[in-house]
CSV table of N, CA and C in Angstrom, one decimal:
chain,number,residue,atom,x,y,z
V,1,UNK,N,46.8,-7.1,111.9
V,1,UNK,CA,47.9,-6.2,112.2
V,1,UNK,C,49.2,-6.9,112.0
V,2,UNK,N,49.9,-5.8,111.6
V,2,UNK,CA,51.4,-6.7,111.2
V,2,UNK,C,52.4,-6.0,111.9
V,3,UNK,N,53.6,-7.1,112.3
V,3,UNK,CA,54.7,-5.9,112.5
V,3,UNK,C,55.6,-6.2,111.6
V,4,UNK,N,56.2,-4.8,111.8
V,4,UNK,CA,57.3,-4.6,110.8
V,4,UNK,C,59.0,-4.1,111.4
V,5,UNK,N,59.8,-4.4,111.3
V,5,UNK,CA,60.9,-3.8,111.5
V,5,UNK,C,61.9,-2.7,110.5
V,6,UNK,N,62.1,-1.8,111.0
V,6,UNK,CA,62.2,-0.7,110.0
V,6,UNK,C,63.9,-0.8,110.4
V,7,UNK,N,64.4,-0.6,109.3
V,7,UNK,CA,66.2,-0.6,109.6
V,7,UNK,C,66.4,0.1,108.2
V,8,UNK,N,67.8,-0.1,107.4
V,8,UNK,CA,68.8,-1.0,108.3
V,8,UNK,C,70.1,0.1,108.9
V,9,UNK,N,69.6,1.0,109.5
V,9,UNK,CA,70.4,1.8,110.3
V,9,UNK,C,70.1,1.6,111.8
V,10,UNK,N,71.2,1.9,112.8
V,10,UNK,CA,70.8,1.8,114.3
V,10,UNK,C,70.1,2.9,114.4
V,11,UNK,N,68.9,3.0,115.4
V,11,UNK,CA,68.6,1.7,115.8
V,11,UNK,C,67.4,1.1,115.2
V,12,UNK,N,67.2,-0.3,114.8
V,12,UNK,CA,66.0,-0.7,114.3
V,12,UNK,C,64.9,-0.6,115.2
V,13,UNK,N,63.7,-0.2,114.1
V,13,UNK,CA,61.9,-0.1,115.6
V,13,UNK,C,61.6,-0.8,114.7
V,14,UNK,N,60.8,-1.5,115.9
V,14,UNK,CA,59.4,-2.3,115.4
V,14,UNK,C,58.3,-1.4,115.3
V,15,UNK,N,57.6,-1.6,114.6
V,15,UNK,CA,56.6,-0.9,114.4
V,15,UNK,C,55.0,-2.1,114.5
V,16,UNK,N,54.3,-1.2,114.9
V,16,UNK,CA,52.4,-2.7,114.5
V,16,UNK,C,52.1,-1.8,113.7
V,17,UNK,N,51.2,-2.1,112.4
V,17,UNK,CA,50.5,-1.6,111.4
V,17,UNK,C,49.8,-2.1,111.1
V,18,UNK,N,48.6,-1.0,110.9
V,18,UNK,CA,46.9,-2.1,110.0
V,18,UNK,C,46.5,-1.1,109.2
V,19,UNK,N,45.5,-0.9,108.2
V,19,UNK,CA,44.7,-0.2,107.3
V,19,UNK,C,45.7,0.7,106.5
V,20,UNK,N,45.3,1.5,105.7
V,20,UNK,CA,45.6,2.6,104.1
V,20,UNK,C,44.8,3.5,104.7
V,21,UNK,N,45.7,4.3,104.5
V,21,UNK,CA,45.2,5.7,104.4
V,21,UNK,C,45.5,6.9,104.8
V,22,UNK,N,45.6,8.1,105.5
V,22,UNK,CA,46.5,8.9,106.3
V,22,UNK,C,47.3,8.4,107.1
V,23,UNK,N,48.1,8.5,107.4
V,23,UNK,CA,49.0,8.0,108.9
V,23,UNK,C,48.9,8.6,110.2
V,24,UNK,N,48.5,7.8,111.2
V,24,UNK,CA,48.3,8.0,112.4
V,24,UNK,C,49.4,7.3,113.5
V,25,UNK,N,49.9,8.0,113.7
V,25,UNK,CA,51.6,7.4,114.6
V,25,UNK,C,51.0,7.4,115.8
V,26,UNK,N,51.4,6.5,116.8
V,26,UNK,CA,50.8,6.8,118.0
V,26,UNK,C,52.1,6.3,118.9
V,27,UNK,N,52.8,7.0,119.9
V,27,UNK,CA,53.9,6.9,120.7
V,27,UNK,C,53.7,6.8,122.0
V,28,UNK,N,54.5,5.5,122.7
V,28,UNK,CA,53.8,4.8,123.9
V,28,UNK,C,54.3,5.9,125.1
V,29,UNK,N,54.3,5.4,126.1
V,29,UNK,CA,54.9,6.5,127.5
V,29,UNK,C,56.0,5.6,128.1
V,30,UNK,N,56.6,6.2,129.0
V,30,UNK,CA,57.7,5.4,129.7
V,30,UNK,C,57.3,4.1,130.2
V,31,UNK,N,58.4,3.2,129.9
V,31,UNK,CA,57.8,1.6,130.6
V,31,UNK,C,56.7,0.9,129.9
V,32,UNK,N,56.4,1.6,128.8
V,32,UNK,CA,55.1,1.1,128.0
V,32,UNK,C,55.6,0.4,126.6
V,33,UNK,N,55.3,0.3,125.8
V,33,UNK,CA,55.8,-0.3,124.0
V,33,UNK,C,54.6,-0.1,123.4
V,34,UNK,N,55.1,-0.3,122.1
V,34,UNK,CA,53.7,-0.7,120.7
V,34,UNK,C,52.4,-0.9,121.5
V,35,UNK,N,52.4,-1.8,121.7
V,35,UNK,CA,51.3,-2.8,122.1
V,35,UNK,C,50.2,-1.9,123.0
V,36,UNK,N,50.7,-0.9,123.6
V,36,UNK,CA,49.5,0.1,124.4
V,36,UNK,C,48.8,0.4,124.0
V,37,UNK,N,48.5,0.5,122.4
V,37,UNK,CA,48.0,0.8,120.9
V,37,UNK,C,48.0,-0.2,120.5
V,38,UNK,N,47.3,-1.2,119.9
V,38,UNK,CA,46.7,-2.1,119.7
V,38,UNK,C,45.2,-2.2,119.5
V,39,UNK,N,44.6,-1.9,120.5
V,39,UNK,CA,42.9,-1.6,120.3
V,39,UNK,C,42.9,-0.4,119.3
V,40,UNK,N,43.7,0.8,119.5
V,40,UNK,CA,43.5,1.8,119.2
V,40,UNK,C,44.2,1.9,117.4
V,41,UNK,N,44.9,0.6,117.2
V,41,UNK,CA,45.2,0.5,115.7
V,41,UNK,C,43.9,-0.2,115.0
V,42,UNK,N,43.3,-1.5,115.8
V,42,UNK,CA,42.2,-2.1,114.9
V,42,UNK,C,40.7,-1.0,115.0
V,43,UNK,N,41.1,-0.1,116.0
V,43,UNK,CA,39.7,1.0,115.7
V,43,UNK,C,39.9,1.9,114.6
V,44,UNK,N,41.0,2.2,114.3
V,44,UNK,CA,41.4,3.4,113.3
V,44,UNK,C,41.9,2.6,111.6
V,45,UNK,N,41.8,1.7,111.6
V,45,UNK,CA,42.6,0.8,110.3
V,45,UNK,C,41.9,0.8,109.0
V,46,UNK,N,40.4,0.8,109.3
V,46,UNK,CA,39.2,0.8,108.1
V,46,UNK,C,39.5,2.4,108.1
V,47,UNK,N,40.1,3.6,108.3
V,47,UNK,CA,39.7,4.9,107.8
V,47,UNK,C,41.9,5.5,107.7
V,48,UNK,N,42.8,5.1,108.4
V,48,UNK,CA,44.0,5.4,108.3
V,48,UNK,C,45.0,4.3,108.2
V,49,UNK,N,46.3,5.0,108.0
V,49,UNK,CA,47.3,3.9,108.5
V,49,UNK,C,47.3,3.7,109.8
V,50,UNK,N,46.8,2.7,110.4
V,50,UNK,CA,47.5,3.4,111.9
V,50,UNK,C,48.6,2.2,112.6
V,51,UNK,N,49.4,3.1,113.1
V,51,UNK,CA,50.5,2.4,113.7
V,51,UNK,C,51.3,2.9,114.8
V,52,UNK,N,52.2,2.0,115.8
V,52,UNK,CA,52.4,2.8,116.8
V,52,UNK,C,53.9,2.1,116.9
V,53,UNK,N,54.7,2.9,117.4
V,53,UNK,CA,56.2,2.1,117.3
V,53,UNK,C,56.8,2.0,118.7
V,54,UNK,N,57.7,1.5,118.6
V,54,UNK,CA,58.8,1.1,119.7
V,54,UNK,C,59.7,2.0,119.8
V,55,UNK,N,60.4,3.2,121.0
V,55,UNK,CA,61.2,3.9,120.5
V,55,UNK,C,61.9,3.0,120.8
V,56,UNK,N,63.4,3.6,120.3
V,56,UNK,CA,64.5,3.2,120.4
V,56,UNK,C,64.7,2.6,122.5
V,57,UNK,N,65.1,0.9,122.3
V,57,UNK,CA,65.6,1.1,124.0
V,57,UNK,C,63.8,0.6,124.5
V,58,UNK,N,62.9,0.4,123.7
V,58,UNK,CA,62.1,-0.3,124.4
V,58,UNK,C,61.5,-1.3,123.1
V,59,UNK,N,60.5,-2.5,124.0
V,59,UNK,CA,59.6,-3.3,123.2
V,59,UNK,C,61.2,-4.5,122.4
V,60,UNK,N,60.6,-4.1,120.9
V,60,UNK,CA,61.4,-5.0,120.6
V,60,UNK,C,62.4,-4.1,119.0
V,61,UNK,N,62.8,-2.9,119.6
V,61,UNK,CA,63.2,-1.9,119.1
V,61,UNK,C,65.0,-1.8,119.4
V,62,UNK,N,65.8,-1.6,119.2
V,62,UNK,CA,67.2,-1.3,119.6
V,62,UNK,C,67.6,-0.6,119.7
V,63,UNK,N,68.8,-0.6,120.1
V,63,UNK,CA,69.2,0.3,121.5
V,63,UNK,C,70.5,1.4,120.7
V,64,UNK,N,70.8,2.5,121.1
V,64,UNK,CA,72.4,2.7,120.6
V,64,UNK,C,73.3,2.7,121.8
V,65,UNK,N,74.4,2.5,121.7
V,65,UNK,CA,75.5,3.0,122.5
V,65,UNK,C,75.7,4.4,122.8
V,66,UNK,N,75.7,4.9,124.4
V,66,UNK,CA,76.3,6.2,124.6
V,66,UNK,C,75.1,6.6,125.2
V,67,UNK,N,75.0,8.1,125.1
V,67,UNK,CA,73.8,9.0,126.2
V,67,UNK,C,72.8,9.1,124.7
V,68,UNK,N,71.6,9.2,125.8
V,68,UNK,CA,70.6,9.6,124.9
V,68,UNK,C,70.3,11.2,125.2
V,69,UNK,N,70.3,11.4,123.4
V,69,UNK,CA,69.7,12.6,123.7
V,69,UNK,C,68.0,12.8,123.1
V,70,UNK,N,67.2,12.9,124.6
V,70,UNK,CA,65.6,12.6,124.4
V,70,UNK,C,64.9,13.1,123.1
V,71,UNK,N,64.9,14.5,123.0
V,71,UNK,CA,63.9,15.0,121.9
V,71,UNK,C,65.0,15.0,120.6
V,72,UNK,N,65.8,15.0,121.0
V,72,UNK,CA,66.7,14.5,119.3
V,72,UNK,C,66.5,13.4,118.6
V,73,UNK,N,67.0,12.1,119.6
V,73,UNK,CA,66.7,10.7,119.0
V,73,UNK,C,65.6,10.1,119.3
V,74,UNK,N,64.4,10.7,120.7
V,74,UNK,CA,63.5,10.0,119.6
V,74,UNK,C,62.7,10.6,118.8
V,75,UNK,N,62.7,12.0,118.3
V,75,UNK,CA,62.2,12.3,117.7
V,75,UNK,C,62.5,12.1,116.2
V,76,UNK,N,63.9,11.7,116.3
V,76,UNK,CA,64.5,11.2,114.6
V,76,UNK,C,63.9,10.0,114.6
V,77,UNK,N,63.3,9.0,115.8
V,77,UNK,CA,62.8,7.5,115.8
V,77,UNK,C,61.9,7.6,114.5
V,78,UNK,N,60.8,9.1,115.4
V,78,UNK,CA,59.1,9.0,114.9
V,78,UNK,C,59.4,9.7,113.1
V,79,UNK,N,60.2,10.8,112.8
V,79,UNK,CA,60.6,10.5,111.4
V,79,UNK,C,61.0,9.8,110.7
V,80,UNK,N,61.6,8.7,111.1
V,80,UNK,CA,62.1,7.9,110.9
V,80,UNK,C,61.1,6.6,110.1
V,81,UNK,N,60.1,6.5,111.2
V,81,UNK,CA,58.3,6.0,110.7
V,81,UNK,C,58.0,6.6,109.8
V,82,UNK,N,58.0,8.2,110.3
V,82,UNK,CA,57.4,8.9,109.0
V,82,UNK,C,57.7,8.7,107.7
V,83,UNK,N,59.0,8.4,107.4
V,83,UNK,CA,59.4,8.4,106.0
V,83,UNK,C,59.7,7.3,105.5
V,84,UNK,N,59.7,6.1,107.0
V,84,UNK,CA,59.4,4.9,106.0
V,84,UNK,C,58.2,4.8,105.2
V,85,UNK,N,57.0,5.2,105.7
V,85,UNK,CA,55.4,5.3,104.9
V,85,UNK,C,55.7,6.7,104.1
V,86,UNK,N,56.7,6.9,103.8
V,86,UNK,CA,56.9,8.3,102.9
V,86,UNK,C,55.5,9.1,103.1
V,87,UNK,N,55.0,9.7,104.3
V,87,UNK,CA,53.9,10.3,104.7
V,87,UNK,C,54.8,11.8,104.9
V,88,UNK,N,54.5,12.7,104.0
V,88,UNK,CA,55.1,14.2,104.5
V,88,UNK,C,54.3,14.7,105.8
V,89,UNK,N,53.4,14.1,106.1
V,89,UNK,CA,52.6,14.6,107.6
V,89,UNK,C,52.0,13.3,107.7
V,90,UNK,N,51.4,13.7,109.2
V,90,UNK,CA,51.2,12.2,109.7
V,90,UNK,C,50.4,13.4,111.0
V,91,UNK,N,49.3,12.0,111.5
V,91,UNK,CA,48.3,12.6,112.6
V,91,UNK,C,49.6,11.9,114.0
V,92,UNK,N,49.9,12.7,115.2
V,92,UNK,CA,50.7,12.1,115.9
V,92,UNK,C,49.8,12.1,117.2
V,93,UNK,N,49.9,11.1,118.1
V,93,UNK,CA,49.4,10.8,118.8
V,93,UNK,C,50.5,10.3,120.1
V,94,UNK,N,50.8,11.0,121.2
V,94,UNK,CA,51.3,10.4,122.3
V,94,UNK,C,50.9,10.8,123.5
V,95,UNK,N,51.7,9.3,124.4
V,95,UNK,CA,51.0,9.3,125.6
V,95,UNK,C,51.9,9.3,126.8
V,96,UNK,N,52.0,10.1,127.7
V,96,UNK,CA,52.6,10.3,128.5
V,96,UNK,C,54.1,10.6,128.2
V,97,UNK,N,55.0,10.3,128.0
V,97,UNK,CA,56.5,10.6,127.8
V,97,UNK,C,56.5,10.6,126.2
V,98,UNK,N,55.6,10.2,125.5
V,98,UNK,CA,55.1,10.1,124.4
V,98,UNK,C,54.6,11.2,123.6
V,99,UNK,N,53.6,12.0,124.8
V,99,UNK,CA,53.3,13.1,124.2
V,99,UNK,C,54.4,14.1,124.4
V,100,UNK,N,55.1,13.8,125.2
V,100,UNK,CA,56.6,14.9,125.0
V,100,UNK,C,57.3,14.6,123.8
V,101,UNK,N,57.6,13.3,123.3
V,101,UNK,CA,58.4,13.6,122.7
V,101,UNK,C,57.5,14.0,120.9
V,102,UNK,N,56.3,13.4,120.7
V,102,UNK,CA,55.9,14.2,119.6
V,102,UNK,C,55.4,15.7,119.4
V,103,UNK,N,55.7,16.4,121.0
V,103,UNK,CA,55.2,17.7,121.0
V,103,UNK,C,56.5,18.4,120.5
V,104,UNK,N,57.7,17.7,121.0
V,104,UNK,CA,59.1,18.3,120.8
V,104,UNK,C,59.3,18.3,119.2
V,105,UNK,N,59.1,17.2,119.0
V,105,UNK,CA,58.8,17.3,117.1
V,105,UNK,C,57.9,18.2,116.2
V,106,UNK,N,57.1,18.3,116.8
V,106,UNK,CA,56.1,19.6,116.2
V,106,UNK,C,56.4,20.7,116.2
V,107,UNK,N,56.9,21.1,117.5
V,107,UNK,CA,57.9,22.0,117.8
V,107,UNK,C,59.0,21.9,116.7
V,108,UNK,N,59.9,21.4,116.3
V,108,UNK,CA,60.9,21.2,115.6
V,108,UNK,C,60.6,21.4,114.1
V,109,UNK,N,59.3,20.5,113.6
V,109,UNK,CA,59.2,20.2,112.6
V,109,UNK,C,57.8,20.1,112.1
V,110,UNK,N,57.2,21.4,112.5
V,110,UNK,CA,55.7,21.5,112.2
V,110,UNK,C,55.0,21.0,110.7
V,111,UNK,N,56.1,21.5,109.7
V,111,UNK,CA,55.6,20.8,108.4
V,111,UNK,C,55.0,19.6,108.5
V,112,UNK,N,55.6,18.6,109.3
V,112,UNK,CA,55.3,16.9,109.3
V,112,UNK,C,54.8,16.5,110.2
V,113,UNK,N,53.6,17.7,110.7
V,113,UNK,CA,52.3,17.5,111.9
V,113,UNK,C,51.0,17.5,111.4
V,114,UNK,N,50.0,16.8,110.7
V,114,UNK,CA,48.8,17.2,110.0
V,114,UNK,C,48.2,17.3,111.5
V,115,UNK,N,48.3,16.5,112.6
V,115,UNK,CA,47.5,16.9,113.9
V,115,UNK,C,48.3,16.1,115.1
V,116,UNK,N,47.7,17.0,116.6
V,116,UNK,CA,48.7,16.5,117.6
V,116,UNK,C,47.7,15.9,118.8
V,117,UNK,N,47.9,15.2,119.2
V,117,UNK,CA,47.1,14.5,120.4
V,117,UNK,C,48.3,14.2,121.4
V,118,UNK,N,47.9,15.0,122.5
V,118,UNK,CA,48.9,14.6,123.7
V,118,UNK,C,47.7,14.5,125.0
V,119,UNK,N,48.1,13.1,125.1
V,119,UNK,CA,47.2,12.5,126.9
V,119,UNK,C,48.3,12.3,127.5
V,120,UNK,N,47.8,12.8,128.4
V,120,UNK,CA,48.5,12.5,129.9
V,120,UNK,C,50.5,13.2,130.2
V,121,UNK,N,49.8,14.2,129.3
V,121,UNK,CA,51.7,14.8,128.7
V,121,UNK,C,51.9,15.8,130.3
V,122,UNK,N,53.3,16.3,130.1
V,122,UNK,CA,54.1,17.7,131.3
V,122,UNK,C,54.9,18.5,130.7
V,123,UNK,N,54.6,19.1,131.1
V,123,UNK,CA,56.3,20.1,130.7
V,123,UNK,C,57.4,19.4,130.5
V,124,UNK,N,57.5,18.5,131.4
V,124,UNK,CA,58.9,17.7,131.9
V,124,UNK,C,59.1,17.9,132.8
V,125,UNK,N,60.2,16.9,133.3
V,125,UNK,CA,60.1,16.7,134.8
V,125,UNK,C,61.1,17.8,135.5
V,126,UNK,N,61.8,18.8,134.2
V,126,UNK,CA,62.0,20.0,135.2
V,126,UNK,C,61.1,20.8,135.6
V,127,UNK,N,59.4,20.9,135.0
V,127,UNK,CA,58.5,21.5,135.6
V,127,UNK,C,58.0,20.7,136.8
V,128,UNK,N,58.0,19.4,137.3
V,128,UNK,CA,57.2,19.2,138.3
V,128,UNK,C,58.1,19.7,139.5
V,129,UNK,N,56.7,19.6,140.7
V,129,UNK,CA,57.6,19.6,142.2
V,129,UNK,C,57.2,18.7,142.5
V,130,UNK,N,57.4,19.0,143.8
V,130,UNK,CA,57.2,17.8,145.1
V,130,UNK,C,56.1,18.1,145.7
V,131,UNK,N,55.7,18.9,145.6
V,131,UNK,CA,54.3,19.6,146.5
V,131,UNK,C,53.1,18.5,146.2
C-alpha cells in the first residue's frame, strides 16, 4: 500500500492506495482518517483501485483557512481523488460522517457514482433528537 499526497492546490490529502482497476474510494467518519481502511484496501487491491483518503483537516491532510462548508468542500476533497485517478465514476464507500458526505456528492453529482455504500450514516444531526 502506498501513500500518496495529492496537491498542489489547498488543501493537500493524503491518500493510501493498492491494486488496478475500478476505483473504490472509501471515506473515514468523524475523528477517524485513512487508516480505518486499511484492511479493507489490502482485501479489495487484487480486483480494484482501492483507496481511502484524508479529508481536508484530518490524518495527514490540510487544512484551509475560514468556515467550512461540509458537503461543498468535502465533497470537492472526494472529486478531487476522483480526478486525480482520472476515474469518471468510482465505487464510493463511507462511514459514518463519511457516508454523508459521499451521499451529498451523489446527490450533486450522480454521473461520478458507479456505486454507493453508506454504514453507519443520518440524516444529520439536524435530524437527530434527544429522545
Amino acid at each position: 500500500m502506498d501513500t500518496i499526497i495529492i496537491g498542489p492546490h489547498a488543501p493537500r490529502l493524503a491518500v493510501s492506495v493498492a491494486g488496478q482497476g475500478p476505483l473504490v474510494l472509501m471515506v473515514h467518519g468523524m475523528g477517524g482518517d485513512r487508516t480505518t481502511w486499511h484492511a479493507q484496501i489490502e482485501a479489495l487491491q487484487p480486483y480494484f483501485t482501492a483507496a481511502s483518503v484524508d479529508l481536508r483537516g484530518y490524518g495527514d491532510s490540510g487544512d484551509i483557512d475560514g468556515p467550512l462548508d461540509f458537503h461543498r468542500d468535502f465533497g470537492d476533497d472526494v472529486l478531487t481523488v476522483l480526478d486525480h485517478f482520472n476515474a469518471p465514476r468510482a465505487h464510493l464507500v463511507g462511514l459514518s460522517m463519511g457516508s454523508r458526505v459521499v451521499r451529498s456528492l451523489a446527490l450533486r453529482h450522480p454521473e461520478r457514482v458507479a456505486s454507493l455504500v453508506l454504514a453507519n450514516g443520518s440524516a444529520g444531526f439536524g435530524a437527530m433528537t434527544g429522545g
